[in-house]
Each structure stands twice: as structure tokens, then as C-alpha cells.
Amino acid sequence: MAAAAPPLKDELDIVIPTIRNLDFLEMWRPFFQPYHLIIVQDGDPSKTIKVPDGFDYELYNRNDINKILGPRSSCISFKDSACRCFGYMVSKKKYIFTIDDDCFVANDPSGKQINALEQHIKNLLCPSTPLFFNTLYDPFREGADFVRGYPFSLREGVPTAVSHGLWLNIPDYDAPTQLVKPHERNSRYVDAVLTIPKGTLFPMCGMNLAFDRDLIGPAMYFGLMGDGQPIGRYDDMWAGWCIKVICDHLGLGVKTGLPYIWHSKASNPFVNLKKEYKGIFWQEEIIPFFQSATLSKDSTTVQKCYLELSKQVEEKLGKVDPYFVKLADAMETWIQAWDELNPTKAN
Amino acid sequence: MRNPPTLLSLTIDSALINFSTISDLSFVPEHILLELFVRTLKAGKLNEKILKLFVATGKEEILSVIESLNIQHILVPVLPTRKLFHDEVDIVIGALQPDLTSFMEQWRPFFSRFHLIIVQDPDLKGELKIPEGFNLNLYTKSDIDKVVGSSSNAISFSGYSCRYFGYLMSRNKYIISIDDDCIPAKNSNGEPIDAISQHIINLTTPATPFFFNTLYDPFCEGADFVRGYPFSLRSGVECGLSCGLWLNLADYDAPTQSLKPDLKNSRYVDAVLTVPARTMLPVSGINISFNNELVGPALLPAFRLAKEGKVRWETVEDIWTGMCVKVVCDHLRLGVKSGLPYVWRQERGNAVESLKKEWEGVKLMEDVVPFFQSVRLSESAVTAEDCVVEIASSVKEHLGPLNPTFAHAAETMVEWIKLWKRLRAN
């Protein structure tokens, strides 16, 4: 094992949004050092964010984003970790792993350190099973298989587009729950990876997430959040609902479960409440919208799906608040920017 | 001219109004006490506290009036803070082996509080060996024949299907059923796991089928709904079915187990999750529980393979039934959970031998699954019985022509509902 090259070393970028510092990388060094990092620096561009020595990286601050995207930079959020999706756009690799700067290496129940990146790669490289639920969870993991009654015609699975990891210690609760349970910690290690069934939506957290850029990248837009926007902390949620509808349409899989990371920082629930406030009401309209969203047969690429979705957002959610008209517009801008930076390779 | 009120009368009126300030009536002469009592009754002001005051005087006449009027103390029961479900649970065991001693002894700590229904496989000859000390009802072939009749087209309760007779006989709200070759699994401390309690918890806490919670069961201790989970969906719905899992010999089909004879399930996944609405799953009958009041009629013996045998590798009846239940739950907006509890499944049978004998079940799944994924029920189906009848009719129409097993299943489902209704009407 020690002699083997780190899996997907030249095919995966690690995208990290930060506004403070990158001290957390020291703990991840043994697992991350072989990989290329894309740091997206949020906030004041004149501040220097020091990257620990020995890492191969590119760093973009707001000035860089504005220079590269020009007027299209309006779709990239400011003063919100949503800006990380810029990193997805500029990457030239097939796979992305994104992690927050307050997430550290967790230990499994035996005390061993968890290589989260390795587990994400395993998740992405083996198929998903969204069409029929396997009661023993991921049948492709060692020690597991498809159970009795699982039709053989469905055992090939579909390609995995997204691997959604979880968190020990500070759980990803919304502000009202945080206020009611400020001391609750997630200490339950659930040793499972499972595919989220087709037709089912989920709340996607961007703290510990990996995906196949070729399969789903253009749909990983994290929306308009933060400075100048009426809402925050819904960036990853928004992307999660969009990618799930598109993955279901294109026959791709989304997995959730392992790996765990250790989430160390509890954000201020009162600050969070202010950011999330509108979202908490809006999600009551947004969820039914996504649950009933259908895409046409002609939408055969991610970009086409995403643009079709953005038109539906404007039409149906525009009535909820003018913000959604702006967002639908930004979704279009994002696709234009994506296509410009990622011209389709000749077949 | 009306007589003006007497001084005594005015005093008694005043006492009635100010009863809250009176803590002792023993000094009051008996005849006045009686008058006060009668007036208290007339005014409708007799309560626990005031009654105690009168009784405390010890005066004979008062006491005999109280007795003759049959006035009683209302005893407010001290309710336990945790709801106990002993009287609402039946544990139903289908006995496919003649000696249940080891099985029952291993489960004794967890079974002993509950009522058990044991049904002997009608094909199993002889008397079952069952240890003493359980509160149980035993049903055998003769009981089944009496209730169901023994004509050739009667519903068959042979083999694993014998447990359905137990479900039919149960009048309790929750039913838990475990195969007779499973024993309690052990946790990481080596202690046996109480699968019964876990099933009860699963059935009595809400399910969340309309949106996936990434921290799994939000109602278990130490967990909650995550950010992004819509608040309007957080109260959840009632749980209709709880599917447990197995350590050691997992519920793989014969081809899989034959190919990987050493594949045992040793992974303990500490989670219960709700299987989302409209998502189908293979429900294994090895370790399940359900809400008999809500979905009882849908737990039915209908899908019998031509060469069905006495090991799970030679059956798929539970898979069929499970999908019926899932369709019913989805339609009635009930939840289906999967995950904990685990049981330890002992080695039995031979996968290769089973594969040689019976593989039709595996083939039939190719038709079964797409059918259940697409079946839709009408708005007028509001009970589990209605749903089953509609599913049966759809099975007859769409699957019947493909294989006689399906046609027979549809007929059996209809017969089952008739039987269910007949027995419930008595």
C-alpha cells in the first residue's frame, strides 16, 4: 500500500474556500500533499493568505475572479463560502474534492485516522444504485453485496456523480436547531455509504463533498449568497437540489455517508439565523418546486439541463421573490462562464 | 310576604362562598354540618378537598350520607413517564424446526415480557419442543385447517408462510417477527442486543419518507434534522413497517452466496433510516415488525414459487409481500424504516444446493420490481385492505399473463382479504 501512488493524483483538485487562514491543512498534509489545491480566497483581496509550505496550489482572490470572468463575475458570491464554485470552474481536472477550512481529520471507532479523500475516491469510482434500495447499503463495498430480491438487471448500477460526506462533532444544523440544542454533538459513526434513491431530494452540505466534474460539474453552481444578497447558508443546499434533479434525469448516482471529517467550529447561531431567515420560509416553496421539476428529453447534457432548470426557476420561483429572477439569471451567467473556461474537447 | 333568610342560612351561604379558607369543619354541630353538605351538593361545589374536610370530621351521619350517595374518591393514576407497550405487541414466530428450545432460551430476556404467537409449519410433523415460562399461544395445522378450511385452493400457510396465520390471529397493534434460526446479535461490548425494543422504537417514532435526512433517523438521541430540511416535513408520518438486518449469514440470494461462500456480514451500521416514498426495496422477512392496525392486511402469503423450500434461498414470498406493503405505505402516507436492529443469523442450508433446486425466484424479480415501481392506486383506496385489492387486480392484469405464479398470487391476495375481513368481523 505504501508504494502505491495516491489514487487519482493527477486527476483530482482539492478546492478550498477561505477567508481566514489555512492552518487546518497541516493536519491533512499526509493525505492532501500529493494533490493540487485550488484556494479561493473570499473577502478582502488585499489580505495575504499564507498557504503552508510543500503544497502545490493556485490561489484566486476577488481581484483574480473579476479579472478572469469580467462582467460574468457577478455570478460568483462575495463574503460567502459559495465563492468556492469558482474553483470548480477553473479546475482542469476530472474530479473535485471540496472541504471547509474548519474541518479536520476524524478518527474511526478503532481510533484510526480517516483518509476522507481516499474514501470519496472509492465512492466516485464505483457505481451507484439509485433505482432500487439495497438494504445492506453500498453493495460495492468489501464485505457487502446485493441482497436477495435485488434484480440482476439493476446490479450494474449507474456512474457516480457525487459523493457526499458527513461530519462528526459539530453537526450541520440550521440556526433554529442550533439555538435549541447548542451542545449537541454528532458522535455516531455510521459505517455506511448509500445511494440516495432516484426521485428523492436531500440537503447537500458543501463541507465535505466530492464530485465528477465531467459528469455534473456545470450544475455545481452555489448560487448568489452573502454580501448584497438576501440569503446565506443555502449555497450548497441550492446546488444539491439542482444536481439531484439533473442526476435523476441523466441517470447518474449520488452517494452519501462515509467519509466522516471532524467539524470543529460552531458558527454563531444568531448570525446564522439572520442569514438563513428568508431561506427557512423560501425552502417551503423551493422544495415542492424541485420535487416536481421535470426536464425535457432534449436536455441531454448537464448544461442544457441546467439552463432548462434556470428558466423554470425564473418562471415558478420568481413569484416567491425577485431574488429568484436574479438567481435564474446568475445560473445562466454561470453556464456561459463555465463553457467559456471549459470549451468542449473535440471528440 | 316571603320569609326572610335565616341567620343560619346566610351563614351557610357565606361558608359555601368561602370554602377555600376553611381548613377544619370538626367544630361544626352535626345538624349544621349536614345542611352544609346538602347545600354544597346542590351548589355543585363538592370536590376532593371539600369531601376530605367533611370526612375528616368523623361524624357518623355525614359518613353514612356519603356512603348512601355512593360518593367516591377519584383516584388519579400515577402514569409512568415512558409508555409501556407490553400489551400492544405480539411476537409471531413461524416454527420451521421442531425444537425451539435453543432459540427461545437465547431470546428469553427480550421475549419474556411479551405475548408470543407460535405457528407450527403445517408440513412439520410431530410436537414442537418449546421451553416453559412464556406467555404464548401455539397454532398448528389443525388450527389452520379449522379457520381456513383444507380445500386444495385454500390459502397455503406452509413453510415460511405459517407466520401469516399468526398475524391473522393477532389482535395487537404491533407485530414483530423473527426467523427461528436467528439469535440476538451482540454489540461491541459483547452484550446481546434487544431487537424487540429497537423494533418498538422504530414503529412508535415518526418516519420521514418525503425528504432524505443525511444524519439518518432524526428522532434518535444525539441526532436531528439537518440544515436544509424543510420545517413543514419535520413532524414526519407514522411508521408502518420496520425492516431489521442480519449479521453473520446475510440475506443474500443463492447465486450470490454460492459465488461467495465466505461472504458474511460483519459490518454493524448504527443507523435507522426511512426508505423514501416511491423507492422500492427488497424486504426480508427474517427480522421485521409492523403496525398491524395500519398495514396488517398487506402482510400476506401470496407469492409461492413452484419449488418453494424451507430455506430463505428457496423463497421470495417475503420480497413480494414487502413490496406490497411499501406500495400501501407510500399510498397511505406511512413510513417504512430500514436498518437497526440486527439479529445474528445462524448457518443453515446450502446455497449451492438451493441454487440447483430453485432459481426461478431470481428470474421472476425482473418482472416483479418494475411492476411495483409503477403501480399506482386510486384515491378511493383509503385502507390497507382497499389497497391490497387494487394491487391484486393490477397484478392479475399486468403480471398474470406472464407466469401462473403471478396469476395465483393475485387470486390468493383477494382470498386473503376476504379471510381477513371475515375473521375481523367476528
Short mmCIF file of C-alpha atoms in Angstrom, two decimals, chain A residues 130-139 141-155 164 166-167 171-174 176-177 181 184-207 233-237 241 256-258 260 276 280 283-284 287 291, chain B residues 209-218 220-234 243 245-246 250-253 255-256 260 263-273 275-286 312-313 315-319 323 338-340 342 362 365-366 369 373:
data_model
loop_
_atom_site.label_atom_id
_atom_site.label_comp_id
_atom_site.label_asym_id
_atom_site.label_seq_id
_atom_site.Cartn_x
_atom_site.Cartn_y
_atom_site.Cartn_z
CA PRO A 130 -30.47 4.74 -7.30
CA LEU A 131 -33.10 2.56 -8.94
CA PHE A 132 -33.72 0.08 -6.13
CA PHE A 133 -32.78 0.32 -2.49
CA ASN A 134 -30.20 -2.17 -1.20
CA THR A 135 -30.84 -2.86 2.49
CA LEU A 136 -27.17 -3.62 3.07
CA TYR A 137 -26.29 -0.17 1.72
CA ASP A 138 -23.46 0.12 -0.82
CA PRO A 139 -23.22 -3.31 -2.43
CA ARG A 141 -18.05 -2.08 -0.65
CA GLU A 142 -15.95 -5.00 0.52
CA GLY A 143 -17.91 -7.23 2.80
CA ALA A 144 -21.24 -6.35 1.21
CA ASP A 145 -23.30 -7.27 -1.82
CA PHE A 146 -26.79 -7.03 -3.26
CA VAL A 147 -29.41 -8.73 -1.09
CA ARG A 148 -31.92 -11.41 -2.05
CA GLY A 149 -34.65 -9.91 -4.20
CA TYR A 150 -32.43 -7.33 -5.88
CA PRO A 151 -32.99 -7.80 -9.61
CA PHE A 152 -29.87 -8.80 -11.51
CA SER A 153 -30.62 -6.40 -14.33
CA LEU A 154 -30.14 -3.50 -11.90
CA ARG A 155 -26.89 -4.76 -10.37
CA HIS A 164 -21.48 13.49 -0.02
CA LEU A 166 -20.65 13.59 6.78
CA TRP A 167 -19.27 15.21 9.94
CA PRO A 171 -23.38 18.75 13.23
CA ASP A 172 -24.67 20.74 10.27
CA TYR A 173 -27.85 22.04 11.88
CA ASP A 174 -29.79 25.14 10.90
CA PRO A 176 -33.18 27.34 14.99
CA THR A 177 -31.95 23.82 15.81
CA LYS A 181 -29.53 22.31 21.02
CA GLU A 184 -25.48 18.53 20.71
CA ARG A 185 -22.57 16.80 19.03
CA ASN A 186 -22.70 14.12 16.40
CA SER A 187 -20.82 11.21 17.88
CA ARG A 188 -22.50 8.43 15.95
CA TYR A 189 -20.21 6.82 13.39
CA VAL A 190 -22.49 5.18 10.85
CA ASP A 191 -20.36 2.80 8.86
CA ALA A 192 -22.29 3.07 5.61
CA VAL A 193 -22.24 4.59 2.17
CA LEU A 194 -25.56 4.55 0.39
CA THR A 195 -27.05 5.84 -2.83
CA ILE A 196 -29.82 8.40 -2.46
CA PRO A 197 -32.71 6.89 -4.40
CA LYS A 198 -33.92 8.38 -7.65
CA GLY A 199 -36.70 10.86 -7.12
CA THR A 200 -35.60 11.72 -3.60
CA LEU A 201 -34.12 15.09 -2.66
CA PHE A 202 -31.63 15.64 0.12
CA PRO A 203 -29.91 18.56 1.90
CA MET A 204 -26.42 18.63 0.40
CA CYS A 205 -23.70 20.03 2.64
CA GLY A 206 -20.63 21.50 0.96
CA MET A 207 -18.28 20.94 3.91
CA ARG A 233 -26.08 29.34 4.07
CA TYR A 234 -28.23 27.96 1.29
CA ASP A 235 -25.48 27.77 -1.34
CA ASP A 236 -24.78 24.08 -1.04
CA MET A 237 -28.47 23.32 -0.50
CA TRP A 241 -31.30 20.24 -5.22
CA THR A 256 -24.00 9.87 0.98
CA GLY A 257 -22.43 8.58 4.18
CA LEU A 258 -18.73 7.91 4.67
CA TYR A 260 -16.54 11.49 8.14
CA GLU A 276 -30.93 31.74 6.88
CA ILE A 280 -36.28 28.86 6.08
CA GLN A 283 -37.45 26.38 1.23
CA GLU A 284 -41.12 25.53 1.78
CA ILE A 287 -38.66 22.00 -2.16
CA GLN A 291 -39.72 17.70 -6.21
CA PRO B 209 -40.26 9.46 3.73
CA PHE B 210 -40.64 12.76 1.87
CA PHE B 211 -37.13 14.15 2.17
CA PHE B 212 -33.87 12.42 2.98
CA ASN B 213 -32.13 13.31 6.22
CA THR B 214 -28.39 12.87 5.86
CA LEU B 215 -27.99 12.17 9.57
CA TYR B 216 -30.44 9.30 9.16
CA ASP B 217 -33.12 8.97 11.86
CA PRO B 218 -33.68 12.49 13.21
CA CYS B 220 -32.99 9.14 17.70
CA GLU B 221 -30.94 10.55 20.54
CA GLY B 222 -28.00 12.67 19.52
CA ALA B 223 -29.40 13.37 16.06
CA ASP B 224 -31.80 15.81 14.46
CA PHE B 225 -32.89 17.18 11.12
CA VAL B 226 -30.01 18.81 9.26
CA ARG B 227 -29.80 22.29 7.76
CA GLY B 228 -31.95 22.46 4.65
CA TYR B 229 -34.61 20.04 5.84
CA PRO B 230 -37.98 21.76 5.33
CA PHE B 231 -39.69 22.54 8.60
CA SER B 232 -43.12 21.55 7.33
CA LEU B 233 -41.87 17.97 6.91
CA ARG B 234 -40.27 17.64 10.34
CA CYS B 243 -37.08 -3.87 8.45
CA LEU B 245 -30.90 -6.55 9.35
CA TRP B 246 -28.66 -9.59 9.99
CA ALA B 250 -26.76 -12.14 5.49
CA ASP B 251 -29.87 -12.40 3.35
CA TYR B 252 -28.15 -12.86 0.02
CA ASP B 253 -29.73 -14.87 -2.77
CA PRO B 255 -26.36 -17.23 -6.73
CA THR B 256 -24.56 -14.57 -4.69
CA LYS B 260 -19.00 -16.03 -2.41
CA LEU B 263 -19.16 -13.69 2.45
CA LYS B 264 -20.60 -12.96 5.87
CA ASN B 265 -21.99 -9.68 7.04
CA SER B 266 -19.82 -8.37 9.83
CA ARG B 267 -20.50 -4.67 9.39
CA TYR B 268 -22.67 -3.14 12.11
CA VAL B 269 -24.21 0.02 10.70
CA ASP B 270 -25.52 2.07 13.59
CA ALA B 271 -28.46 3.66 11.80
CA VAL B 272 -32.18 3.50 11.17
CA LEU B 273 -33.39 5.36 8.15
CA VAL B 275 -36.79 4.42 2.90
CA PRO B 276 -38.04 7.33 0.79
CA ALA B 277 -41.53 7.41 -0.69
CA ARG B 278 -41.80 5.74 -4.10
CA THR B 279 -38.49 3.95 -3.59
CA MET B 280 -38.87 0.19 -3.66
CA LEU B 281 -36.76 -2.18 -1.61
CA PRO B 282 -36.37 -5.93 -1.06
CA VAL B 283 -37.94 -6.56 2.34
CA SER B 284 -36.51 -9.59 4.04
CA GLY B 285 -38.91 -11.46 6.30
CA ILE B 286 -36.10 -12.65 8.54
CA ARG B 312 -34.86 -18.49 2.55
CA TRP B 313 -32.75 -19.16 -0.56
CA THR B 315 -38.32 -18.40 -1.40
CA VAL B 316 -39.15 -14.87 -2.42
CA GLU B 317 -42.55 -14.65 -0.74
CA ASP B 318 -41.35 -12.01 1.69
CA ILE B 319 -39.89 -9.87 -1.09
CA MET B 323 -43.25 -4.56 -1.97
CA SER B 338 -34.71 0.00 7.46
CA GLY B 339 -31.57 -0.59 9.49
CA LEU B 340 -31.35 -1.47 13.18
CA TYR B 342 -29.52 -6.55 13.83
CA VAL B 362 -34.39 -14.70 -9.03
CA MET B 365 -37.78 -10.43 -9.75
CA GLU B 366 -37.07 -8.96 -13.16
CA VAL B 369 -39.70 -4.97 -9.43
CA GLN B 373 -42.26 0.58 -9.09
#
